[in-house]
Amino acid sequence: MTFRATILTLYPEMFPGHLALSLAGKALERGQWALDTVQIRDFAQDRHRTVDDTPAGGGAGMVLKPDILAKAIDNVSDGDNRPRLLMSPRGNPLTQEKVRELAAGGGVVIVCGRFEGVDQRVIDGRNLEEVSIGDYVLSGGEPAALTLLDAVVRILPGVMGNALSGTHESFENGLLEHPQYTRPQVFEGREIPAVLTSGNHAAIEKWRLEEAERLTRTRRPDLLAGKTHPVTK
Ligand code: SAM
């Protein structure tokens, strides 16, 4: 089953963006995943193709109209059981767990907001799951959708050249990744830790786990809270 992403946006020209390059781009060319975009404005009914209106209750900015967006969504996802996401700074934070869950499914429909956001009634009426990529505000959902897709596509079967290269990564085991080194042996007076060139695989694994735990404790103690990890017991 090919993973298929459908993006609803006012800026379809922003896709596939960087996902046309590197491993994701090659996988797209090979048909290992598919991407299509829907121009929300195509569902506007007036001659100015209006998609937004002033916020009820007053205030700055504009809000994406529910009737137009609902039509765009219905056009895509009638009889389609892919999850429907709305990129939104108010949403559930995107995590590697969520990325894995999405990658295991058949695809995703993503609505990209603009302006002050989207009328709440279309979020409720079309069961849009709000997903945030971080505690900051972007000008539109498109870079957020590209970020989410980047994370999902790279773990689709066959997309990463070396299947093992994902297994020790940050968040895969609830820890940040250990430091990485490569040649030369000495760089500007700094040496690769001796254990990594010892050939002792058990010692290397132990070092990596300890370093991962140390970094996680220092930088992201929230990841360890409430979890029992082999090293942290
Ligand atoms: N007024 C909204 C608020 O304060 O929550 C912000 C709207 S923002 C200017 C326009 C659109 O960008 C949003 O509807 C959403 O689609 C997208 N967006 C902005 N920040 C985001 C984030 N951190 N994660 C995901 N999408 C985001």
PDB file of C-alpha atoms and ligand atoms in Angstrom:
ATOM      1  CA  MET A   1       0.000   0.000   0.000  1.00  0.00           C
ATOM      2  CA  THR A   2       1.460   3.347  -1.074  1.00  0.00           C
ATOM      3  CA  PHE A   3       1.364   6.082   1.561  1.00  0.00           C
ATOM      4  CA  ARG A   4      -0.636   8.956   0.064  1.00  0.00           C
ATOM      5  CA  ALA A   5      -0.652  12.524   1.374  1.00  0.00           C
ATOM      6  CA  THR A   6      -3.251  15.034   0.235  1.00  0.00           C
ATOM      7  CA  ILE A   7      -2.628  18.649   1.210  1.00  0.00           C
ATOM      8  CA  LEU A   8      -5.364  21.282   1.276  1.00  0.00           C
ATOM      9  CA  THR A   9      -3.735  24.667   0.928  1.00  0.00           C
ATOM     10  CA  LEU A  10      -3.951  28.155  -0.542  1.00  0.00           C
ATOM     11  CA  TYR A  11      -0.333  27.695  -1.718  1.00  0.00           C
ATOM     12  CA  PRO A  12      -0.054  24.350  -3.573  1.00  0.00           C
ATOM     13  CA  GLU A  13       3.118  25.621  -5.228  1.00  0.00           C
ATOM     14  CA  MET A  14       4.877  25.193  -1.855  1.00  0.00           C
ATOM     15  CA  PHE A  15       4.708  21.385  -2.370  1.00  0.00           C
ATOM     16  CA  PRO A  16       6.577  19.072  -2.642  1.00  0.00           C
ATOM     17  CA  GLY A  17       9.190  21.701  -1.725  1.00  0.00           C
ATOM     18  CA  HIS A  18      12.250  20.103  -0.176  1.00  0.00           C
ATOM     19  CA  LEU A  19      10.525  16.716  -0.299  1.00  0.00           C
ATOM     20  CA  ALA A  20      11.347  16.594  -4.019  1.00  0.00           C
ATOM     21  CA  LEU A  21      15.024  16.265  -3.040  1.00  0.00           C
ATOM     22  CA  SER A  22      17.250  13.651  -1.425  1.00  0.00           C
ATOM     23  CA  LEU A  23      15.838  10.316  -0.219  1.00  0.00           C
ATOM     24  CA  ALA A  24      12.234  11.562   0.054  1.00  0.00           C
ATOM     25  CA  GLY A  25      12.395  12.895  -3.512  1.00  0.00           C
ATOM     26  CA  LYS A  26      13.817   9.643  -4.876  1.00  0.00           C
ATOM     27  CA  ALA A  27      11.131   7.690  -3.032  1.00  0.00           C
ATOM     28  CA  LEU A  28       8.476  10.020  -4.483  1.00  0.00           C
ATOM     29  CA  GLU A  29       9.841   9.422  -7.982  1.00  0.00           C
ATOM     30  CA  ARG A  30       9.871   5.658  -7.375  1.00  0.00           C
ATOM     31  CA  GLY A  31       6.217   5.803  -6.260  1.00  0.00           C
ATOM     32  CA  GLN A  32       7.004   4.686  -2.685  1.00  0.00           C
ATOM     33  CA  TRP A  33       4.776   7.510  -1.500  1.00  0.00           C
ATOM     34  CA  ALA A  34       2.453   9.921  -3.288  1.00  0.00           C
ATOM     35  CA  LEU A  35       1.525  13.554  -2.827  1.00  0.00           C
ATOM     36  CA  ASP A  36      -1.321  15.602  -4.205  1.00  0.00           C
ATOM     37  CA  THR A  37      -2.487  19.097  -3.418  1.00  0.00           C
ATOM     38  CA  VAL A  38      -5.892  20.729  -3.442  1.00  0.00           C
ATOM     39  CA  GLN A  39      -6.282  24.474  -3.938  1.00  0.00           C
ATOM     40  CA  ILE A  40      -8.849  25.517  -1.314  1.00  0.00           C
ATOM     41  CA  ARG A  41      -9.659  28.613  -3.379  1.00  0.00           C
ATOM     42  CA  ASP A  42     -11.074  26.390  -6.142  1.00  0.00           C
ATOM     43  CA  PHE A  43     -14.071  25.813  -3.857  1.00  0.00           C
ATOM     44  CA  ALA A  44     -14.908  29.499  -3.416  1.00  0.00           C
ATOM     45  CA  GLN A  45     -18.167  30.522  -5.011  1.00  0.00           C
ATOM     46  CA  ASP A  46     -18.012  34.263  -5.623  1.00  0.00           C
ATOM     47  CA  ARG A  47     -16.279  35.908  -8.527  1.00  0.00           C
ATOM     48  CA  HIS A  48     -13.459  37.170  -6.278  1.00  0.00           C
ATOM     49  CA  ARG A  49     -12.851  33.585  -5.088  1.00  0.00           C
ATOM     50  CA  THR A  50     -13.041  34.741  -1.469  1.00  0.00           C
ATOM     51  CA  VAL A  51     -11.883  32.200   1.121  1.00  0.00           C
ATOM     52  CA  ASP A  52     -11.734  34.309   4.291  1.00  0.00           C
ATOM     53  CA  ASP A  53     -13.846  36.718   6.305  1.00  0.00           C
ATOM     54  CA  THR A  54     -13.538  38.894   9.406  1.00  0.00           C
ATOM     55  CA  PRO A  55     -13.574  37.204  12.825  1.00  0.00           C
ATOM     56  CA  ALA A  56     -16.913  37.030  14.606  1.00  0.00           C
ATOM     57  CA  GLY A  57     -16.663  39.217  17.707  1.00  0.00           C
ATOM     58  CA  GLY A  58     -14.163  41.551  16.038  1.00  0.00           C
ATOM     59  CA  GLY A  59     -10.390  41.703  16.214  1.00  0.00           C
ATOM     60  CA  ALA A  60      -7.482  41.652  13.832  1.00  0.00           C
ATOM     61  CA  GLY A  61      -6.978  39.403  10.816  1.00  0.00           C
ATOM     62  CA  MET A  62      -9.210  37.099   8.853  1.00  0.00           C
ATOM     63  CA  VAL A  63     -10.569  33.585   9.314  1.00  0.00           C
ATOM     64  CA  LEU A  64     -10.826  30.795   6.714  1.00  0.00           C
ATOM     65  CA  LYS A  65     -14.504  30.348   5.882  1.00  0.00           C
ATOM     66  CA  PRO A  66     -16.032  27.035   7.018  1.00  0.00           C
ATOM     67  CA  ASP A  67     -18.274  26.463   3.992  1.00  0.00           C
ATOM     68  CA  ILE A  68     -15.410  26.719   1.486  1.00  0.00           C
ATOM     69  CA  LEU A  69     -13.040  24.568   3.507  1.00  0.00           C
ATOM     70  CA  ALA A  70     -15.721  21.956   4.230  1.00  0.00           C
ATOM     71  CA  LYS A  71     -16.377  21.603   0.489  1.00  0.00           C
ATOM     72  CA  ALA A  72     -12.665  21.170  -0.192  1.00  0.00           C
ATOM     73  CA  ILE A  73     -12.398  18.508   2.523  1.00  0.00           C
ATOM     74  CA  ASP A  74     -15.525  16.648   1.380  1.00  0.00           C
ATOM     75  CA  ASN A  75     -14.249  16.628  -2.164  1.00  0.00           C
ATOM     76  CA  VAL A  76     -11.079  14.844  -1.017  1.00  0.00           C
ATOM     77  CA  SER A  77     -12.139  12.601   1.755  1.00  0.00           C
ATOM     78  CA  ASP A  78     -15.661  11.337   1.124  1.00  0.00           C
ATOM     79  CA  GLY A  79     -15.309   7.576   1.576  1.00  0.00           C
ATOM     80  CA  ASP A  80     -11.646   8.041   2.465  1.00  0.00           C
ATOM     81  CA  ASN A  81     -10.557   6.808   5.882  1.00  0.00           C
ATOM     82  CA  ARG A  82      -7.164   8.503   6.066  1.00  0.00           C
ATOM     83  CA  PRO A  83      -6.704  10.621   9.210  1.00  0.00           C
ATOM     84  CA  ARG A  84      -7.574  14.291   8.671  1.00  0.00           C
ATOM     85  CA  LEU A  85      -5.151  16.678  10.305  1.00  0.00           C
ATOM     86  CA  LEU A  86      -5.190  20.447  10.684  1.00  0.00           C
ATOM     87  CA  MET A  87      -1.778  22.007  11.234  1.00  0.00           C
ATOM     88  CA  SER A  88      -2.316  24.347  14.184  1.00  0.00           C
ATOM     89  CA  PRO A  89      -0.211  25.891  16.970  1.00  0.00           C
ATOM     90  CA  ARG A  90      -3.040  24.885  19.351  1.00  0.00           C
ATOM     91  CA  GLY A  91      -2.774  21.230  18.382  1.00  0.00           C
ATOM     92  CA  ASN A  92      -1.284  18.154  20.018  1.00  0.00           C
ATOM     93  CA  PRO A  93       2.500  18.386  19.775  1.00  0.00           C
ATOM     94  CA  LEU A  94       3.905  16.268  16.940  1.00  0.00           C
ATOM     95  CA  THR A  95       5.959  13.427  18.415  1.00  0.00           C
ATOM     96  CA  GLN A  96       7.964  10.558  16.954  1.00  0.00           C
ATOM     97  CA  GLU A  97       5.240   8.249  18.292  1.00  0.00           C
ATOM     98  CA  LYS A  98       2.634  10.127  16.239  1.00  0.00           C
ATOM     99  CA  VAL A  99       4.959  10.064  13.218  1.00  0.00           C
ATOM    100  CA  ARG A 100       5.273   6.265  13.544  1.00  0.00           C
ATOM    101  CA  GLU A 101       1.502   5.899  13.871  1.00  0.00           C
ATOM    102  CA  LEU A 102       0.928   7.946  10.706  1.00  0.00           C
ATOM    103  CA  ALA A 103       3.648   6.098   8.769  1.00  0.00           C
ATOM    104  CA  ALA A 104       1.982   2.782   9.620  1.00  0.00           C
ATOM    105  CA  GLY A 105      -1.283   3.922   7.965  1.00  0.00           C
ATOM    106  CA  GLY A 106      -2.222   4.393   4.340  1.00  0.00           C
ATOM    107  CA  GLY A 107      -1.708   8.138   4.261  1.00  0.00           C
ATOM    108  CA  VAL A 108      -3.005  11.422   5.548  1.00  0.00           C
ATOM    109  CA  VAL A 109      -5.117  14.426   4.581  1.00  0.00           C
ATOM    110  CA  ILE A 110      -3.613  17.676   5.872  1.00  0.00           C
ATOM    111  CA  VAL A 111      -5.334  21.050   6.032  1.00  0.00           C
ATOM    112  CA  CYS A 112      -2.990  24.040   6.101  1.00  0.00           C
ATOM    113  CA  GLY A 113      -4.409  27.064   7.894  1.00  0.00           C
ATOM    114  CA  ARG A 114      -3.638  30.681   7.026  1.00  0.00           C
ATOM    115  CA  PHE A 115      -4.611  34.096   8.415  1.00  0.00           C
ATOM    116  CA  GLU A 116      -5.874  33.893  12.022  1.00  0.00           C
ATOM    117  CA  GLY A 117      -6.855  30.275  11.474  1.00  0.00           C
ATOM    118  CA  VAL A 118      -9.902  28.199  10.624  1.00  0.00           C
ATOM    119  CA  ASP A 119     -13.564  28.522  11.678  1.00  0.00           C
ATOM    120  CA  GLN A 120     -14.063  26.160  14.655  1.00  0.00           C
ATOM    121  CA  ARG A 121     -17.202  24.633  13.133  1.00  0.00           C
ATOM    122  CA  VAL A 122     -15.310  23.012  10.279  1.00  0.00           C
ATOM    123  CA  ILE A 123     -12.723  21.648  12.732  1.00  0.00           C
ATOM    124  CA  ASP A 124     -15.538  20.071  14.770  1.00  0.00           C
ATOM    125  CA  GLY A 125     -17.785  19.113  11.858  1.00  0.00           C
ATOM    126  CA  ARG A 126     -15.067  17.398   9.849  1.00  0.00           C
ATOM    127  CA  ASN A 127     -13.228  15.857  12.827  1.00  0.00           C
ATOM    128  CA  LEU A 128      -9.949  17.571  12.092  1.00  0.00           C
ATOM    129  CA  GLU A 129      -7.184  16.542  14.496  1.00  0.00           C
ATOM    130  CA  GLU A 130      -5.112  19.619  15.312  1.00  0.00           C
ATOM    131  CA  VAL A 131      -1.358  18.965  15.265  1.00  0.00           C
ATOM    132  CA  SER A 132       1.357  21.458  16.241  1.00  0.00           C
ATOM    133  CA  ILE A 133       5.023  21.281  15.283  1.00  0.00           C
ATOM    134  CA  GLY A 134       6.131  23.493  18.172  1.00  0.00           C
ATOM    135  CA  ASP A 135       5.387  26.365  20.489  1.00  0.00           C
ATOM    136  CA  TYR A 136       5.779  29.164  17.987  1.00  0.00           C
ATOM    137  CA  VAL A 137       3.521  30.696  15.360  1.00  0.00           C
ATOM    138  CA  LEU A 138       4.162  30.246  11.626  1.00  0.00           C
ATOM    139  CA  SER A 139       2.412  32.329   9.004  1.00  0.00           C
ATOM    140  CA  GLY A 140       0.797  29.239   7.491  1.00  0.00           C
ATOM    141  CA  GLY A 141       0.398  25.492   7.899  1.00  0.00           C
ATOM    142  CA  GLU A 142       2.438  24.603   4.795  1.00  0.00           C
ATOM    143  CA  PRO A 143       5.926  24.502   6.418  1.00  0.00           C
ATOM    144  CA  ALA A 144       4.378  22.532   9.288  1.00  0.00           C
ATOM    145  CA  ALA A 145       2.837  20.022   6.876  1.00  0.00           C
ATOM    146  CA  LEU A 146       6.176  19.660   5.056  1.00  0.00           C
ATOM    147  CA  THR A 147       7.887  19.039   8.397  1.00  0.00           C
ATOM    148  CA  LEU A 148       5.374  16.385   9.406  1.00  0.00           C
ATOM    149  CA  LEU A 149       5.633  14.673   6.010  1.00  0.00           C
ATOM    150  CA  ASP A 150       9.433  14.769   6.118  1.00  0.00           C
ATOM    151  CA  ALA A 151       9.375  12.908   9.430  1.00  0.00           C
ATOM    152  CA  VAL A 152       6.819  10.358   8.192  1.00  0.00           C
ATOM    153  CA  VAL A 153       8.277   9.685   4.742  1.00  0.00           C
ATOM    154  CA  ARG A 154      11.812   9.003   5.986  1.00  0.00           C
ATOM    155  CA  ILE A 155      10.566   6.041   8.043  1.00  0.00           C
ATOM    156  CA  LEU A 156       8.362   4.518   5.341  1.00  0.00           C
ATOM    157  CA  PRO A 157       9.623   1.051   4.336  1.00  0.00           C
ATOM    158  CA  GLY A 158      12.408   1.249   1.771  1.00  0.00           C
ATOM    159  CA  VAL A 159      12.867   5.036   1.878  1.00  0.00           C
ATOM    160  CA  MET A 160      16.037   5.194   3.984  1.00  0.00           C
ATOM    161  CA  GLY A 161      18.971   3.571   2.240  1.00  0.00           C
ATOM    162  CA  ASN A 162      20.251   1.869   5.377  1.00  0.00           C
ATOM    163  CA  ALA A 163      17.293   0.442   7.249  1.00  0.00           C
ATOM    164  CA  LEU A 164      19.296   0.291  10.474  1.00  0.00           C
ATOM    165  CA  SER A 165      20.234   3.954  10.426  1.00  0.00           C
ATOM    166  CA  GLY A 166      16.975   4.877  12.138  1.00  0.00           C
ATOM    167  CA  THR A 167      17.110   2.493  15.040  1.00  0.00           C
ATOM    168  CA  HIS A 168      19.270   4.406  17.539  1.00  0.00           C
ATOM    169  CA  GLU A 169      17.826   7.803  16.794  1.00  0.00           C
ATOM    170  CA  SER A 170      16.515  10.432  19.138  1.00  0.00           C
ATOM    171  CA  PHE A 171      13.051   9.586  20.539  1.00  0.00           C
ATOM    172  CA  GLU A 172      13.004   6.032  19.128  1.00  0.00           C
ATOM    173  CA  ASN A 173      13.707   4.621  22.595  1.00  0.00           C
ATOM    174  CA  GLY A 174      12.521   7.595  24.636  1.00  0.00           C
ATOM    175  CA  LEU A 175      16.024   9.092  24.743  1.00  0.00           C
ATOM    176  CA  LEU A 176      17.951  11.679  22.767  1.00  0.00           C
ATOM    177  CA  GLU A 177      20.645  10.213  20.557  1.00  0.00           C
ATOM    178  CA  HIS A 178      24.220   9.738  21.785  1.00  0.00           C
ATOM    179  CA  PRO A 179      26.967  11.953  20.210  1.00  0.00           C
ATOM    180  CA  GLN A 180      28.247  10.876  16.781  1.00  0.00           C
ATOM    181  CA  TYR A 181      31.824  10.960  15.444  1.00  0.00           C
ATOM    182  CA  THR A 182      33.580  10.114  12.209  1.00  0.00           C
ATOM    183  CA  ARG A 183      37.117  10.389  10.807  1.00  0.00           C
ATOM    184  CA  PRO A 184      39.596  12.043  11.195  1.00  0.00           C
ATOM    185  CA  GLN A 185      40.629  10.467  14.495  1.00  0.00           C
ATOM    186  CA  VAL A 186      41.784  13.881  15.763  1.00  0.00           C
ATOM    187  CA  PHE A 187      40.012  17.088  14.746  1.00  0.00           C
ATOM    188  CA  GLU A 188      41.394  20.420  15.986  1.00  0.00           C
ATOM    189  CA  GLY A 189      42.979  18.589  18.915  1.00  0.00           C
ATOM    190  CA  ARG A 190      39.762  16.745  19.877  1.00  0.00           C
ATOM    191  CA  GLU A 191      39.855  12.933  19.741  1.00  0.00           C
ATOM    192  CA  ILE A 192      37.126  10.430  19.033  1.00  0.00           C
ATOM    193  CA  PRO A 193      36.330   8.744  22.395  1.00  0.00           C
ATOM    194  CA  ALA A 194      38.611   5.712  22.618  1.00  0.00           C
ATOM    195  CA  VAL A 195      35.774   3.260  23.305  1.00  0.00           C
ATOM    196  CA  LEU A 196      34.303   3.926  19.850  1.00  0.00           C
ATOM    197  CA  THR A 197      37.458   2.716  18.118  1.00  0.00           C
ATOM    198  CA  SER A 198      38.071  -0.171  20.552  1.00  0.00           C
ATOM    199  CA  GLY A 199      36.124  -2.736  18.512  1.00  0.00           C
ATOM    200  CA  ASN A 200      34.391  -3.832  21.742  1.00  0.00           C
ATOM    201  CA  HIS A 201      30.746  -3.782  20.638  1.00  0.00           C
ATOM    202  CA  ALA A 202      29.289  -4.360  24.100  1.00  0.00           C
ATOM    203  CA  ALA A 203      31.341  -1.475  25.511  1.00  0.00           C
ATOM    204  CA  ILE A 204      30.294   0.738  22.585  1.00  0.00           C
ATOM    205  CA  GLU A 205      26.606  -0.033  23.163  1.00  0.00           C
ATOM    206  CA  LYS A 206      26.991   0.671  26.888  1.00  0.00           C
ATOM    207  CA  TRP A 207      28.750   3.990  26.196  1.00  0.00           C
ATOM    208  CA  ARG A 208      26.083   5.026  23.699  1.00  0.00           C
ATOM    209  CA  LEU A 209      23.253   4.252  26.088  1.00  0.00           C
ATOM    210  CA  GLU A 210      24.960   6.087  28.964  1.00  0.00           C
ATOM    211  CA  GLU A 211      25.625   9.122  26.766  1.00  0.00           C
ATOM    212  CA  ALA A 212      22.043   9.093  25.491  1.00  0.00           C
ATOM    213  CA  GLU A 213      20.785   9.023  29.058  1.00  0.00           C
ATOM    214  CA  ARG A 214      23.170  11.780  30.173  1.00  0.00           C
ATOM    215  CA  LEU A 215      22.097  14.075  27.311  1.00  0.00           C
ATOM    216  CA  THR A 216      18.429  13.364  27.910  1.00  0.00           C
ATOM    217  CA  ARG A 217      18.719  14.080  31.659  1.00  0.00           C
ATOM    218  CA  THR A 218      20.531  17.345  30.956  1.00  0.00           C
ATOM    219  CA  ARG A 219      18.533  18.628  28.014  1.00  0.00           C
ATOM    220  CA  ARG A 220      15.133  16.970  28.122  1.00  0.00           C
ATOM    221  CA  PRO A 221      14.368  15.574  31.585  1.00  0.00           C
ATOM    222  CA  ASP A 222      10.682  15.680  30.609  1.00  0.00           C
ATOM    223  CA  LEU A 223      11.321  12.686  28.307  1.00  0.00           C
ATOM    224  CA  LEU A 224      12.450  10.583  31.266  1.00  0.00           C
ATOM    225  CA  ALA A 225       9.673  11.606  33.640  1.00  0.00           C
ATOM    226  CA  GLY A 226       7.563   8.623  34.617  1.00  0.00           C
ATOM    227  CA  LYS A 227       9.507   6.219  32.384  1.00  0.00           C
ATOM    228  CA  THR A 228      11.654   3.322  33.468  1.00  0.00           C
ATOM    229  CA  HIS A 229      14.550   2.923  31.099  1.00  0.00           C
ATOM    230  CA  PRO A 230      17.148   0.131  31.404  1.00  0.00           C
ATOM    231  CA  VAL A 231      19.830   2.615  32.394  1.00  0.00           C
ATOM    232  CA  THR A 232      17.676   4.823  34.586  1.00  0.00           C
ATOM    233  CA  LYS A 233      16.262   2.068  36.846  1.00  0.00           C
TER     234      LYS A 233
HETATM  235  N1  SAM B   1      -4.156  32.829  15.309  1.00  0.00           N
HETATM  236  C1  SAM B   1      -3.564  31.527  15.414  1.00  0.00           C
HETATM  237  C2  SAM B   1      -3.187  31.264  16.872  1.00  0.00           C
HETATM  238  O1  SAM B   1      -2.817  32.196  17.570  1.00  0.00           O
HETATM  239  O2  SAM B   1      -3.249  30.090  17.297  1.00  0.00           O
HETATM  240  C3  SAM B   1      -2.313  31.439  14.559  1.00  0.00           C
HETATM  241  C4  SAM B   1      -2.601  31.362  13.108  1.00  0.00           C
HETATM  242  S1  SAM B   1      -1.149  31.191  12.108  1.00  0.00           S
HETATM  243  C5  SAM B   1      -0.732  32.840  11.792  1.00  0.00           C
HETATM  244  C6  SAM B   1      -1.752  30.625  10.568  1.00  0.00           C
HETATM  245  C7  SAM B   1      -1.707  29.125  10.355  1.00  0.00           C
HETATM  246  O3  SAM B   1      -0.350  28.680  10.430  1.00  0.00           O
HETATM  247  C8  SAM B   1      -2.439  28.275  11.360  1.00  0.00           C
HETATM  248  O4  SAM B   1      -3.827  28.196  11.086  1.00  0.00           O
HETATM  249  C9  SAM B   1      -1.760  26.932  11.201  1.00  0.00           C
HETATM  250  O5  SAM B   1      -2.282  26.207  10.116  1.00  0.00           O
HETATM  251  C10 SAM B   1      -0.322  27.334  10.870  1.00  0.00           C
HETATM  252  N2  SAM B   1       0.588  27.240  12.026  1.00  0.00           N
HETATM  253  C11 SAM B   1       1.152  28.273  12.674  1.00  0.00           C
HETATM  254  N3  SAM B   1       1.956  27.855  13.660  1.00  0.00           N
HETATM  255  C12 SAM B   1       1.916  26.507  13.647  1.00  0.00           C
HETATM  256  C13 SAM B   1       2.522  25.497  14.439  1.00  0.00           C
HETATM  257  N4  SAM B   1       3.330  25.792  15.454  1.00  0.00           N
HETATM  258  N5  SAM B   1       2.256  24.201  14.138  1.00  0.00           N
HETATM  259  C14 SAM B   1       1.434  23.878  13.121  1.00  0.00           C
HETATM  260  N6  SAM B   1       0.813  24.804  12.338  1.00  0.00           N
HETATM  261  C15 SAM B   1       1.050  26.108  12.592  1.00  0.00           C
END
